[in-house]
PDB file of C-alpha atoms and ligand atoms in Angstrom:
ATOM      1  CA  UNK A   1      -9.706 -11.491   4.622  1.00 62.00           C
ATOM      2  CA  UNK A   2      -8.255  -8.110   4.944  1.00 67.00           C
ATOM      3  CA  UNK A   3      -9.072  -6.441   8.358  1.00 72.00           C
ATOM      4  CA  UNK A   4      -6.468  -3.019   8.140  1.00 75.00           C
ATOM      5  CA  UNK A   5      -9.767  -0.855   9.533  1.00 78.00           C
ATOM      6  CA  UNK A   6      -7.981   1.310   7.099  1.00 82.00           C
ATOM      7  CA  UNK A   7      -8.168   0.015   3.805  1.00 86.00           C
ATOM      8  CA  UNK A   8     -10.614   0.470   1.796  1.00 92.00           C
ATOM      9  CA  UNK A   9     -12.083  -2.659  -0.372  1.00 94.00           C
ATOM     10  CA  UNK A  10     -12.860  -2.062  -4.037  1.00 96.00           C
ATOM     11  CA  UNK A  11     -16.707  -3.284  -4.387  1.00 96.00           C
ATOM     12  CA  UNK A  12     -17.453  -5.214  -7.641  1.00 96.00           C
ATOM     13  CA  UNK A  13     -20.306  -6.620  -9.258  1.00 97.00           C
ATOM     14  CA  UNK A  14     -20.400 -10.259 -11.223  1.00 97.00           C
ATOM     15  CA  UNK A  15     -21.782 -10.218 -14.516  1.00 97.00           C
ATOM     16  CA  UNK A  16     -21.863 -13.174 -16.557  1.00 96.00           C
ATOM     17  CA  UNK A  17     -18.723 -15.029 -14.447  1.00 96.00           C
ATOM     18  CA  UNK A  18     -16.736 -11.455 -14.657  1.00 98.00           C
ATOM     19  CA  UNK A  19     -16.099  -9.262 -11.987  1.00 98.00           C
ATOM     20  CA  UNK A  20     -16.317  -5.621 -12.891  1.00 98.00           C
ATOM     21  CA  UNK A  21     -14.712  -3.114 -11.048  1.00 98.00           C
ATOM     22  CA  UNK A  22     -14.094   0.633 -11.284  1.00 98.00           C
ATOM     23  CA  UNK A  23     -11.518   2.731 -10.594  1.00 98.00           C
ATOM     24  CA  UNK A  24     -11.422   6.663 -10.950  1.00 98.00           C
ATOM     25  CA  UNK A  25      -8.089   8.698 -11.358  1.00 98.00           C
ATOM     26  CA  UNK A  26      -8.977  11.824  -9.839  1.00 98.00           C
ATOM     27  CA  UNK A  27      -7.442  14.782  -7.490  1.00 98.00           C
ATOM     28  CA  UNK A  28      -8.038  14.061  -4.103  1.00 98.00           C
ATOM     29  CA  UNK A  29      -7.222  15.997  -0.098  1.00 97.00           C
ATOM     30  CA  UNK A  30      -5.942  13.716   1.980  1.00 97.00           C
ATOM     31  CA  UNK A  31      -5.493  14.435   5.087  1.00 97.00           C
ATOM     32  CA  UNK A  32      -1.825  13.119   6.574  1.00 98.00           C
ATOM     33  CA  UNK A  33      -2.283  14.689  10.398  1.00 98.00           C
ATOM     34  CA  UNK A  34      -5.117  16.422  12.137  1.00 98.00           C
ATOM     35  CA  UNK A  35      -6.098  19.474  10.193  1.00 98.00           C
ATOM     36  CA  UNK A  36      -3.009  18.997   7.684  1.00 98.00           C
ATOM     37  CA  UNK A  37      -4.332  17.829   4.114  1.00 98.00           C
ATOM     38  CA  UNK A  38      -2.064  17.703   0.961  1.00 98.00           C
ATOM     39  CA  UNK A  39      -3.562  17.990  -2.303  1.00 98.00           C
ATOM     40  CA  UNK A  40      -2.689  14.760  -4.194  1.00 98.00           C
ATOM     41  CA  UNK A  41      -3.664  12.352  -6.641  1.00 98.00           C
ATOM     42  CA  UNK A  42      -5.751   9.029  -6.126  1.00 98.00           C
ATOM     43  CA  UNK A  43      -8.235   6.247  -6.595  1.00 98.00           C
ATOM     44  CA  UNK A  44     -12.013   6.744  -5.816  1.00 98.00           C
ATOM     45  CA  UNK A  45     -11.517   9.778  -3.681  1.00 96.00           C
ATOM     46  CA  UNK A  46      -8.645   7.619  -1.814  1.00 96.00           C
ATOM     47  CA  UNK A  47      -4.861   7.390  -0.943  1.00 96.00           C
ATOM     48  CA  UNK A  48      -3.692   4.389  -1.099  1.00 96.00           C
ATOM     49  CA  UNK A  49      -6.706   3.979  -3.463  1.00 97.00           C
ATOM     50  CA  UNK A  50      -8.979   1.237  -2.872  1.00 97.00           C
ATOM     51  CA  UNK A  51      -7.093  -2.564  -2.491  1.00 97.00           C
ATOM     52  CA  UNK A  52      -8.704  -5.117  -5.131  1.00 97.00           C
ATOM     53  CA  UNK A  53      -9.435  -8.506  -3.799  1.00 96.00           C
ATOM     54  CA  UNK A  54      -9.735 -11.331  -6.125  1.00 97.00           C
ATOM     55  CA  UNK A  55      -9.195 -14.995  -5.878  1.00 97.00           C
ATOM     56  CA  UNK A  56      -7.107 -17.057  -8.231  1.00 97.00           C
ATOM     57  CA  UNK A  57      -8.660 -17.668 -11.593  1.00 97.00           C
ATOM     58  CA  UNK A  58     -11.021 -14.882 -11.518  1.00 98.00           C
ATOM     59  CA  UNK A  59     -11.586 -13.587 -15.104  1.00 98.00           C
ATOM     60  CA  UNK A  60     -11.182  -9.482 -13.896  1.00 98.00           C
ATOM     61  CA  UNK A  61     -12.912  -6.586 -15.859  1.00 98.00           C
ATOM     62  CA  UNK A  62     -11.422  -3.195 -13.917  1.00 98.00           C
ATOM     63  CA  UNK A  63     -12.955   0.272 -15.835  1.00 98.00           C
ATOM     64  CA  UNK A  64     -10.159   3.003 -14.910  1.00 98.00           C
ATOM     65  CA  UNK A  65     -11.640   6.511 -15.902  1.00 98.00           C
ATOM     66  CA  UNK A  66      -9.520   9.126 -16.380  1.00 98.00           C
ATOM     67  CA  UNK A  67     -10.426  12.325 -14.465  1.00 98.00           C
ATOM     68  CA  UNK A  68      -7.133  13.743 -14.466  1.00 98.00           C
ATOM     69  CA  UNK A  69      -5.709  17.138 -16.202  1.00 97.00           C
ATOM     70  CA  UNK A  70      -3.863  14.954 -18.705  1.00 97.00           C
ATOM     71  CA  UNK A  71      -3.443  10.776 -19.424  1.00 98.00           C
ATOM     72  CA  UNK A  72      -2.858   7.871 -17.337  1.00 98.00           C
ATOM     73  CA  UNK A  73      -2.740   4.098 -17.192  1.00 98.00           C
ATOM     74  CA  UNK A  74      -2.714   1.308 -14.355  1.00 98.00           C
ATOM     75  CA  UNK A  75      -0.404  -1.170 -14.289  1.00 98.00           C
ATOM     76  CA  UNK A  76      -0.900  -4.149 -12.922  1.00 98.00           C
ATOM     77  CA  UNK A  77       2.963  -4.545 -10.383  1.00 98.00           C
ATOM     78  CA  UNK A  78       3.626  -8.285 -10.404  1.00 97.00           C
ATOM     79  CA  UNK A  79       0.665  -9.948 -12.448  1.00 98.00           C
ATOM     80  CA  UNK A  80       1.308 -12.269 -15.455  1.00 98.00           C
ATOM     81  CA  UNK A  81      -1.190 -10.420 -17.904  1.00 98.00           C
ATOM     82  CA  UNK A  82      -1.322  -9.949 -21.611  1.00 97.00           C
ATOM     83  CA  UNK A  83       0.881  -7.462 -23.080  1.00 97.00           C
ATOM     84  CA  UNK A  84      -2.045  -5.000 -23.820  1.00 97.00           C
ATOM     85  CA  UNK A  85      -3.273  -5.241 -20.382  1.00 98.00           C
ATOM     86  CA  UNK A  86      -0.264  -3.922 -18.334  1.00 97.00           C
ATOM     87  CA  UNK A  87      -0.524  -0.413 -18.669  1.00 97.00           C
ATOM     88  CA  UNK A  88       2.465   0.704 -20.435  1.00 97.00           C
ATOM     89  CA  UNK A  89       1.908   3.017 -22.871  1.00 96.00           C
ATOM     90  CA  UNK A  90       5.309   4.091 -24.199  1.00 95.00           C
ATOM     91  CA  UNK A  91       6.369   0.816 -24.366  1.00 96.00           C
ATOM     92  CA  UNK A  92       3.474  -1.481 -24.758  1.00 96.00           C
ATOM     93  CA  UNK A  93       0.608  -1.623 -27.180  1.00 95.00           C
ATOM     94  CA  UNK A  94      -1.896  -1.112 -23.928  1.00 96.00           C
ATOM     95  CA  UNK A  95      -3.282   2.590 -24.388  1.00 97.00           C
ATOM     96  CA  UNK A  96      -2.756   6.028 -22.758  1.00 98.00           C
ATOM     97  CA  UNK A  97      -6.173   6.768 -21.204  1.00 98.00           C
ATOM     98  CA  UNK A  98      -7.213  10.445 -22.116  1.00 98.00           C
ATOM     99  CA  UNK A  99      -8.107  12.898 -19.448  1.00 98.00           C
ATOM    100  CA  UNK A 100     -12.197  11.942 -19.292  1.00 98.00           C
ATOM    101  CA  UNK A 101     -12.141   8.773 -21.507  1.00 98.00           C
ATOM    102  CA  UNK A 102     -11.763   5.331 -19.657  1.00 98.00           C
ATOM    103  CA  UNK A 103      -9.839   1.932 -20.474  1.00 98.00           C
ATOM    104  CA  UNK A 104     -11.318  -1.842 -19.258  1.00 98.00           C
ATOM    105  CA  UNK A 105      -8.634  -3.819 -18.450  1.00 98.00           C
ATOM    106  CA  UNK A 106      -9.529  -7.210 -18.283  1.00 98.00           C
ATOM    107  CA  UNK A 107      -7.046 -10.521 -18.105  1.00 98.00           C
ATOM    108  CA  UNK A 108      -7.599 -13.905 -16.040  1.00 98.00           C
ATOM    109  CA  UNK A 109      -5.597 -13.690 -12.596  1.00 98.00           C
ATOM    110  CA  UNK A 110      -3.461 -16.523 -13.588  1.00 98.00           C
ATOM    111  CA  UNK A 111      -0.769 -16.038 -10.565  1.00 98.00           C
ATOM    112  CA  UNK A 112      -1.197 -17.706  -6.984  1.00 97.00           C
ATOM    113  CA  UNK A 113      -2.434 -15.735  -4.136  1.00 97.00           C
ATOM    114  CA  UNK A 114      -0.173 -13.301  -2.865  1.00 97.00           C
ATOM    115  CA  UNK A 115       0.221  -9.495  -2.439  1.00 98.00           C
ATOM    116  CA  UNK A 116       0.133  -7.585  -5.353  1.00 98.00           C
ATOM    117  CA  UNK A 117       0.194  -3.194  -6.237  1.00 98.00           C
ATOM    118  CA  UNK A 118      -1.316  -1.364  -8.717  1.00 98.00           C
ATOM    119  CA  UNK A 119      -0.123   2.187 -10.027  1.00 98.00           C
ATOM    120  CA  UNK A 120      -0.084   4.601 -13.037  1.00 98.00           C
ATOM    121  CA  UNK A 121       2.851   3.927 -15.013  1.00 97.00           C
ATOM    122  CA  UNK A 122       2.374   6.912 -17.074  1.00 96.00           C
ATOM    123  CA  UNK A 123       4.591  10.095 -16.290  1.00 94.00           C
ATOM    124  CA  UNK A 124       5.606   7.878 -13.199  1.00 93.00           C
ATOM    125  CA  UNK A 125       7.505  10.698 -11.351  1.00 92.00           C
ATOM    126  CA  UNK A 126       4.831  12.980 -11.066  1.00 96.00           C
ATOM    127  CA  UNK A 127       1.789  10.456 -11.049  1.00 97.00           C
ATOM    128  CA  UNK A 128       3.267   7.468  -8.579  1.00 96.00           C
ATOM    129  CA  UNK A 129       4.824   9.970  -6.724  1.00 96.00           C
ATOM    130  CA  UNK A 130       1.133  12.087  -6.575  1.00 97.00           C
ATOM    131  CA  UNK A 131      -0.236   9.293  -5.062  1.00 97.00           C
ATOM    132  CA  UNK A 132      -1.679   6.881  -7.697  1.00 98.00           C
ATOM    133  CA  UNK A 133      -1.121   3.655  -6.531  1.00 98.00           C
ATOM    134  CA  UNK A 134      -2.981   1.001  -4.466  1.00 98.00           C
ATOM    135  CA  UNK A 135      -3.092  -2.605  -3.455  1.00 97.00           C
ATOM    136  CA  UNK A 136      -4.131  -5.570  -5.289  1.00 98.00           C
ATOM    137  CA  UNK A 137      -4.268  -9.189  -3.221  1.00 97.00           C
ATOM    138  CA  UNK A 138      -4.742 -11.666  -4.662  1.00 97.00           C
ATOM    139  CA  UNK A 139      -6.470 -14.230  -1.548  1.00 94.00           C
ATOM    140  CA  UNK A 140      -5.996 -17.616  -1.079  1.00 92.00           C
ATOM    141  CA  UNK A 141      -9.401 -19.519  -0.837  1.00 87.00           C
ATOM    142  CA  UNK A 142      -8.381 -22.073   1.426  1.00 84.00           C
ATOM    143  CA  UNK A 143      -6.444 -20.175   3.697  1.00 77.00           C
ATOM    144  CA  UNK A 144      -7.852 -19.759   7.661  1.00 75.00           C
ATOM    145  CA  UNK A 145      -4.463 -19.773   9.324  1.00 87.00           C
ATOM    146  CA  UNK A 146      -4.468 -15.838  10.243  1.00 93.00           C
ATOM    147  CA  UNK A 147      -6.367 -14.039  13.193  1.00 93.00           C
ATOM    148  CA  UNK A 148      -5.479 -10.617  11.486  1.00 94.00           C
ATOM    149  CA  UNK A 149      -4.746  -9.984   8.123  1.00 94.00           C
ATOM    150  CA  UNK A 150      -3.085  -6.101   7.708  1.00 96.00           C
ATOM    151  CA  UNK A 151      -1.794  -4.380   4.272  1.00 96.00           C
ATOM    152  CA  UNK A 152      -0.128  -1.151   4.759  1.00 97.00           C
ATOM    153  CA  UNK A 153       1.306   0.650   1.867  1.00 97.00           C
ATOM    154  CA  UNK A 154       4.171   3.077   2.394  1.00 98.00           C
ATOM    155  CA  UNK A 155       4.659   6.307   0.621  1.00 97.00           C
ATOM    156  CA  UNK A 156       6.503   9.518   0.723  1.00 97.00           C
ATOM    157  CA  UNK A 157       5.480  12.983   0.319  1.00 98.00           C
ATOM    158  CA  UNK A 158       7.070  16.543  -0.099  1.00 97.00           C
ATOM    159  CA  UNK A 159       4.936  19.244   1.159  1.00 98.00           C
ATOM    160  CA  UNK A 160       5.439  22.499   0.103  1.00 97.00           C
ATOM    161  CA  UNK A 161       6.049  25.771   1.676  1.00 95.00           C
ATOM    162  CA  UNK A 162       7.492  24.147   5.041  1.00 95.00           C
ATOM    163  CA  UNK A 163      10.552  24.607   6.753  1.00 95.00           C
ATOM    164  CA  UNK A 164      12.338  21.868   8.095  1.00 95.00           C
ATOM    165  CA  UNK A 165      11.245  21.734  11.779  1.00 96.00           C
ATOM    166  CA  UNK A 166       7.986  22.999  11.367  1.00 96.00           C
ATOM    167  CA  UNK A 167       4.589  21.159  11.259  1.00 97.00           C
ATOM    168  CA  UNK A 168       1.283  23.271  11.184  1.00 96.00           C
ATOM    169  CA  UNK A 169      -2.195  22.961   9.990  1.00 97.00           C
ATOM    170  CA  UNK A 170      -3.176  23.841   6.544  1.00 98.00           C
ATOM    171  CA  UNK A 171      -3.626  22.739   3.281  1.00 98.00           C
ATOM    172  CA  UNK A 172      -0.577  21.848   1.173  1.00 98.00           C
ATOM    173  CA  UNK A 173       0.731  21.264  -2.452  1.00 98.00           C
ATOM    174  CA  UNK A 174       3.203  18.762  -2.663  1.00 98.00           C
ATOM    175  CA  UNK A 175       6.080  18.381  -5.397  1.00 97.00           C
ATOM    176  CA  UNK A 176       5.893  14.699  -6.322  1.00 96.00           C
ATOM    177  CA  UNK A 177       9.537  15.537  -8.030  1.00 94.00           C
ATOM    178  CA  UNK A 178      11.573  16.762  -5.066  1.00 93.00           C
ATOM    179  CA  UNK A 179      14.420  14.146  -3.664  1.00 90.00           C
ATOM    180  CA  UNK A 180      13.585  15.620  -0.041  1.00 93.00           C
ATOM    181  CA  UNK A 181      10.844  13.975   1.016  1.00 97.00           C
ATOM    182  CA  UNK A 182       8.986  15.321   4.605  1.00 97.00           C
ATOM    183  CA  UNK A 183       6.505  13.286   5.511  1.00 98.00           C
ATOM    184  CA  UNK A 184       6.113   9.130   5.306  1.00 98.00           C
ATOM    185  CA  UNK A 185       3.315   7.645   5.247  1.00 98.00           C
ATOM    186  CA  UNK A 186       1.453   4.412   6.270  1.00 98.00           C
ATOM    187  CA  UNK A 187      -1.743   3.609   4.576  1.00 97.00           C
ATOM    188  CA  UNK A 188      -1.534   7.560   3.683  1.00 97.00           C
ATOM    189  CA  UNK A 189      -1.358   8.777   7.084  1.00 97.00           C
ATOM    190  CA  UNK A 190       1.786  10.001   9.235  1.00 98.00           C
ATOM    191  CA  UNK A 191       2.164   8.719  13.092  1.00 98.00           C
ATOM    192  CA  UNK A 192       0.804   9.214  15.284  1.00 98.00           C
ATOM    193  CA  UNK A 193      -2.042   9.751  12.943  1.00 97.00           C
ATOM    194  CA  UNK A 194      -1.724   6.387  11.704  1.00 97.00           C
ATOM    195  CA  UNK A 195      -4.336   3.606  12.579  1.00 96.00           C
ATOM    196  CA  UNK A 196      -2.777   0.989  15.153  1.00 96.00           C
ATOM    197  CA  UNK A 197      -2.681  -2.784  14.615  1.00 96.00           C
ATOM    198  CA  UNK A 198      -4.799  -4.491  17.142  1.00 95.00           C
ATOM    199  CA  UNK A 199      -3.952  -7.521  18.091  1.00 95.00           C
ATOM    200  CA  UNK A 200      -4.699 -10.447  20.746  1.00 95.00           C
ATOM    201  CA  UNK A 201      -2.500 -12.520  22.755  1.00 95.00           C
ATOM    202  CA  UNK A 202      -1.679 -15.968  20.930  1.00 95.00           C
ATOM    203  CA  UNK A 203      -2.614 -14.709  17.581  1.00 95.00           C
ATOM    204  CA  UNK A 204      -0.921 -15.289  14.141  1.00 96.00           C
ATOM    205  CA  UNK A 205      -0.416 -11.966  12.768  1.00 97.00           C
ATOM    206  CA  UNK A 206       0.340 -11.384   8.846  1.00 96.00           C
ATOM    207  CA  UNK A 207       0.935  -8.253   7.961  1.00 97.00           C
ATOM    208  CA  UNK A 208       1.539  -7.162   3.944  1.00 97.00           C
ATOM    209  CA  UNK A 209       3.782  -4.014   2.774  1.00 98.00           C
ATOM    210  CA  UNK A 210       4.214  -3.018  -0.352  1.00 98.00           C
ATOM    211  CA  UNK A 211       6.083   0.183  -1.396  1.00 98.00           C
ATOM    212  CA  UNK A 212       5.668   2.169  -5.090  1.00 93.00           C
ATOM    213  CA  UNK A 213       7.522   5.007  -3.561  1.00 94.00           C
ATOM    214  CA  UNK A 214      10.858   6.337  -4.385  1.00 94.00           C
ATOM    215  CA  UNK A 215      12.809   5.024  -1.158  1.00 96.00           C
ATOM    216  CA  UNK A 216      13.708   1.849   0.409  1.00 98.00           C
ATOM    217  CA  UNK A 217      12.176   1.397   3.983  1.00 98.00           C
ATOM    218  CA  UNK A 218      13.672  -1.211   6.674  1.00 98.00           C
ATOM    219  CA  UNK A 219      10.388  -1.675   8.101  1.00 98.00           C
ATOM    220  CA  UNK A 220      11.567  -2.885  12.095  1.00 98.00           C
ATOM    221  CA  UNK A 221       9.147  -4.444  14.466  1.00 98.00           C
ATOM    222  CA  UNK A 222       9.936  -4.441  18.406  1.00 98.00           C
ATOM    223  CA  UNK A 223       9.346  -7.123  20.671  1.00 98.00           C
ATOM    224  CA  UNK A 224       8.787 -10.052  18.471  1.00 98.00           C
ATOM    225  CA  UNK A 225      10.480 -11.795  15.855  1.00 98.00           C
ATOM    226  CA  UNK A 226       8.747 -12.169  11.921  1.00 98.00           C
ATOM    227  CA  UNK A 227       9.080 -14.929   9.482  1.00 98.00           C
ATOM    228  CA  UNK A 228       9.262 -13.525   6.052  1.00 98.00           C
ATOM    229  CA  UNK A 229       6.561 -15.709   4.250  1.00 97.00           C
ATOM    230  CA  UNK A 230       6.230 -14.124   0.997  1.00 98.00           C
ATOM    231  CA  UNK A 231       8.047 -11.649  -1.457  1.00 98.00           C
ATOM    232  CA  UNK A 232       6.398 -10.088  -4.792  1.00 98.00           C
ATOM    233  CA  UNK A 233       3.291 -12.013  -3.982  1.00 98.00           C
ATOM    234  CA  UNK A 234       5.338 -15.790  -4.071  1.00 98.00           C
ATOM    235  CA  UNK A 235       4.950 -17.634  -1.143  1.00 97.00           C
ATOM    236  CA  UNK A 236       8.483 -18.560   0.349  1.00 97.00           C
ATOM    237  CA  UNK A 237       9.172 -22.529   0.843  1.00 97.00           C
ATOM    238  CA  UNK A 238       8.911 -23.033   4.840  1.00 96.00           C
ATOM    239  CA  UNK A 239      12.436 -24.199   4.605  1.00 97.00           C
ATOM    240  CA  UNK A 240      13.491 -20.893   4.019  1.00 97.00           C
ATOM    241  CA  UNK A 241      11.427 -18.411   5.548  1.00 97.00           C
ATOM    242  CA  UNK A 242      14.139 -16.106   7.095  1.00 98.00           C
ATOM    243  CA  UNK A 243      13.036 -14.962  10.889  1.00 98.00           C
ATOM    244  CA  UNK A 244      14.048 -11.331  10.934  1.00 98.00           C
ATOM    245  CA  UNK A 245      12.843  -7.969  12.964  1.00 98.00           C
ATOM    246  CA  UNK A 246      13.483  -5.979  10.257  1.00 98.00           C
ATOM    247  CA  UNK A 247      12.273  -6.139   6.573  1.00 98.00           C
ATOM    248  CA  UNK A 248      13.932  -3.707   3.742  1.00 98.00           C
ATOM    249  CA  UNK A 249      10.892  -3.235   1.276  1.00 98.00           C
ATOM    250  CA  UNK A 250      12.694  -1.319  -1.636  1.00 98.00           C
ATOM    251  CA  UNK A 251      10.560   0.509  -4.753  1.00 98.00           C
ATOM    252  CA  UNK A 252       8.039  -1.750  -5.965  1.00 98.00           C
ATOM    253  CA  UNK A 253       8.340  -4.593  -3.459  1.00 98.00           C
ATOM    254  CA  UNK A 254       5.857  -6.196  -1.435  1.00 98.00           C
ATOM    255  CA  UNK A 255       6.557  -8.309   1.352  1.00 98.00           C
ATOM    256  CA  UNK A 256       4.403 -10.624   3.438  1.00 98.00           C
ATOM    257  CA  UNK A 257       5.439 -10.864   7.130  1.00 98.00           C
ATOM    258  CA  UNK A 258       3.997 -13.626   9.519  1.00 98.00           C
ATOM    259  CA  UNK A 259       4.277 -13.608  13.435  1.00 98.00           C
ATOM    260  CA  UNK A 260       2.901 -15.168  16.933  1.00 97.00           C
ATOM    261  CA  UNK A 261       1.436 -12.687  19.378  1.00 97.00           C
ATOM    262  CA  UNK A 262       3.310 -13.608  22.534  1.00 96.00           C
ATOM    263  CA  UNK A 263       4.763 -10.414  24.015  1.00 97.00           C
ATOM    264  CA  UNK A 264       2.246  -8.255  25.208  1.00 97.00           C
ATOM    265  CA  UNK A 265       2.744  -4.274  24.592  1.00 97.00           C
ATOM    266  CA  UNK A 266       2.345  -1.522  22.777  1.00 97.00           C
ATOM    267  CA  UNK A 267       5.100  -2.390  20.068  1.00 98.00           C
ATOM    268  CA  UNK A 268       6.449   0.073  17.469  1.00 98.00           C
ATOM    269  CA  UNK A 269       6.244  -0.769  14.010  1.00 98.00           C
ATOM    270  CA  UNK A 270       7.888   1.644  11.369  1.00 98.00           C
ATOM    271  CA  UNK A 271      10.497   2.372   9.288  1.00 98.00           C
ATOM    272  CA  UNK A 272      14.295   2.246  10.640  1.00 98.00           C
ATOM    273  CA  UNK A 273      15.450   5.430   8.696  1.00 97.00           C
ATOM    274  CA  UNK A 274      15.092   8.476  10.974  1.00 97.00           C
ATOM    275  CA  UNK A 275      14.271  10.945   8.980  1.00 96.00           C
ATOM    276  CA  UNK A 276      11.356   8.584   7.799  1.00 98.00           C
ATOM    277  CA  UNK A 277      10.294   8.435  11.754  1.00 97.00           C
ATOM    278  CA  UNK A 278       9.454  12.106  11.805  1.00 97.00           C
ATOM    279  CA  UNK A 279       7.398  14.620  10.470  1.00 98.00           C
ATOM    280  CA  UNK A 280       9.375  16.969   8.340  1.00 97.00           C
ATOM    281  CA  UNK A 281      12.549  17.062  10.917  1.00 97.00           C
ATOM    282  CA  UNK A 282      10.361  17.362  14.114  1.00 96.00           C
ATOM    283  CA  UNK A 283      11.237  15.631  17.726  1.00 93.00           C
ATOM    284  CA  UNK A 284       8.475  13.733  18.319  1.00 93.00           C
ATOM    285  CA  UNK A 285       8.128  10.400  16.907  1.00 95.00           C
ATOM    286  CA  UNK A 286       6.122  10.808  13.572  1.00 97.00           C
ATOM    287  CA  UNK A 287       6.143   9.229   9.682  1.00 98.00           C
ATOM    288  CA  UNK A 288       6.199   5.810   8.833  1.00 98.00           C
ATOM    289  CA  UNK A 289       5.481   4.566  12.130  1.00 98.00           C
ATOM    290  CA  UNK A 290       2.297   2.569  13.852  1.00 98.00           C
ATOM    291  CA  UNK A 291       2.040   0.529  16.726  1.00 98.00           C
ATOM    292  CA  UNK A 292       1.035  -3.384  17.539  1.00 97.00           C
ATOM    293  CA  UNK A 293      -0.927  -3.200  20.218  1.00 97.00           C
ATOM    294  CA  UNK A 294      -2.453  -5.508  22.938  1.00 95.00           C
ATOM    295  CA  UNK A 295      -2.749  -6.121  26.720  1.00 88.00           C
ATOM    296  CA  UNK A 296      -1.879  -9.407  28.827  1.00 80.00           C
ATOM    297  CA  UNK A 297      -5.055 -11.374  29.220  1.00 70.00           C
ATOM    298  CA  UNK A 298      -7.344 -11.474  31.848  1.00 53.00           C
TER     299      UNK A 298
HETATM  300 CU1  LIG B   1      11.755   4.786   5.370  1.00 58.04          CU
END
């Protein structure tokens, strides 16, 4: 079960043992701060676009429709598929999708459950970097061992017209092909916009991250100390979890980090790079940064 209050679940319907889902490539405002919005590229209106939940074995039908200014595809990061299926379309005989045409992909989930991505692998630099690009988790039926369940996807942005230093209200074009990124997001949303992780005392905590962004984030955690329990969606031997504070999740990783709630706070969770912990340059704490929060119990 995936409780981040701020991702949004991809609906589907069953027909005949298949579960159909639809996604729609499509411009979209998001807004990053209060009152600032960046015109971008998403899912169903969204960014991250919606996560897709399935369970292992599930025979998958996913309609992506094209309502972009020129094609697209979705790959599938990290799932075993057929050839045709994984959304290549230079390389692969799986086809471009033409602006207002759509594409079903459908394949059997074949791998175990784990965390997954999913993202346009068509003109990558301007279309991953726009935005296009969600979560796909793949949930283990028989698994009850987590009070909270988060998935926060990191990306980077470069907002135009901005000086370095300077935040203000407005709506922005970004230039998904610039090397200097100003603004990180979680879950597309910059601190201390972002949505906090609640927590209670004596909980187990996991907490997926997956990154389809062009830099690698140490992703640090205060107070506590993490197992690493799964990487690319493949669930780690217990033998060799590694307990860590801090997790590098590089382009097109996704990690899976497990902890105990035993340190009541309000703990910072973010990325260790400090131009990543601010937005665009600015002193207060900002970017790829949320907090774990909970008070001692009564
Ligand atoms: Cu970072």
């Amino acid at each position: 079960m995936i409780i981040t209050p701020d991702v949004i679940l991809l609906p589907c319907t069953v027909k005949n043992g298949v579960k159909h889902f639809e996604l729609v490539a499509e411009p979209v405002r998001r807004e990053i701060l209060p009152g600032v919005f960046i015109n971008a590229l998403g899912y169903n209106g969204c960014l991250p676009g919606p996560t897709i939940l399935v369970y292992p074995g599930d025979c998958v039908n996913i309609r992506v429709v094209n309502r972009l200014s020129e094609g697209t595809s979705v790959h599938w990061h990290g799932l075993d598929i057929p050839n045709r299926m994984d959304g290549v379309p230079e390389i692969e005989p799986s086809p471009l999708i033409e602006p207002n045409h759509y594409f079903d992909y459908r394949f059997k989930v074949t791998n175990p459950p784990g965390t997954h991505m999913y993202h346009s692998h068509y003109d990558a630099v301007t279309q991953e970097m726009s935005g296009l690009s969600g979560g796909f988790i793949i949930v283990d039926p028989k698994s009850t061992q987590f009070d909270r369940d988060y998935f926060i996807m990191l990306h980077e942005f470069h907002l135009i017209g901005l000086e370095p230093g300077v935040v203000k209200k407005g709506i922005f074009d970004i230039n998904p092909r610039a090397h200097d990124f100003n603004f990180f997001t979680m879950n597309g949303r910059c601190f201390p916009f972002t949505t906090p992780l609640h927590v209670k005392q004596n909980e187990r905590v996991r907490i997926r991250l997956g990154n389809v962004g062009m830099s690698a984030h140490p992703i640090h955690l205060h107070g506590h100390q993490f197992r690493v329990r799964a990487a690319d969606g493949n669930t780690i031997p217990k033998q060799n979890r590694l307990k860590r504070n801090t997790i590098l999740v590089a382009p097109g990783e996704t990690y899976d980090i497990e902890f105990k709630t035993n340190n009541p706070g309000i703990w910072p969770f973010h990325c260790h790079i400090p131009h990543h912990m601010s937005n665009n340059l600015t002193k207060p704490a900002g970017g790829m940064f949320t907090t774990v929060v909970y008070q001692e119990e009564d």
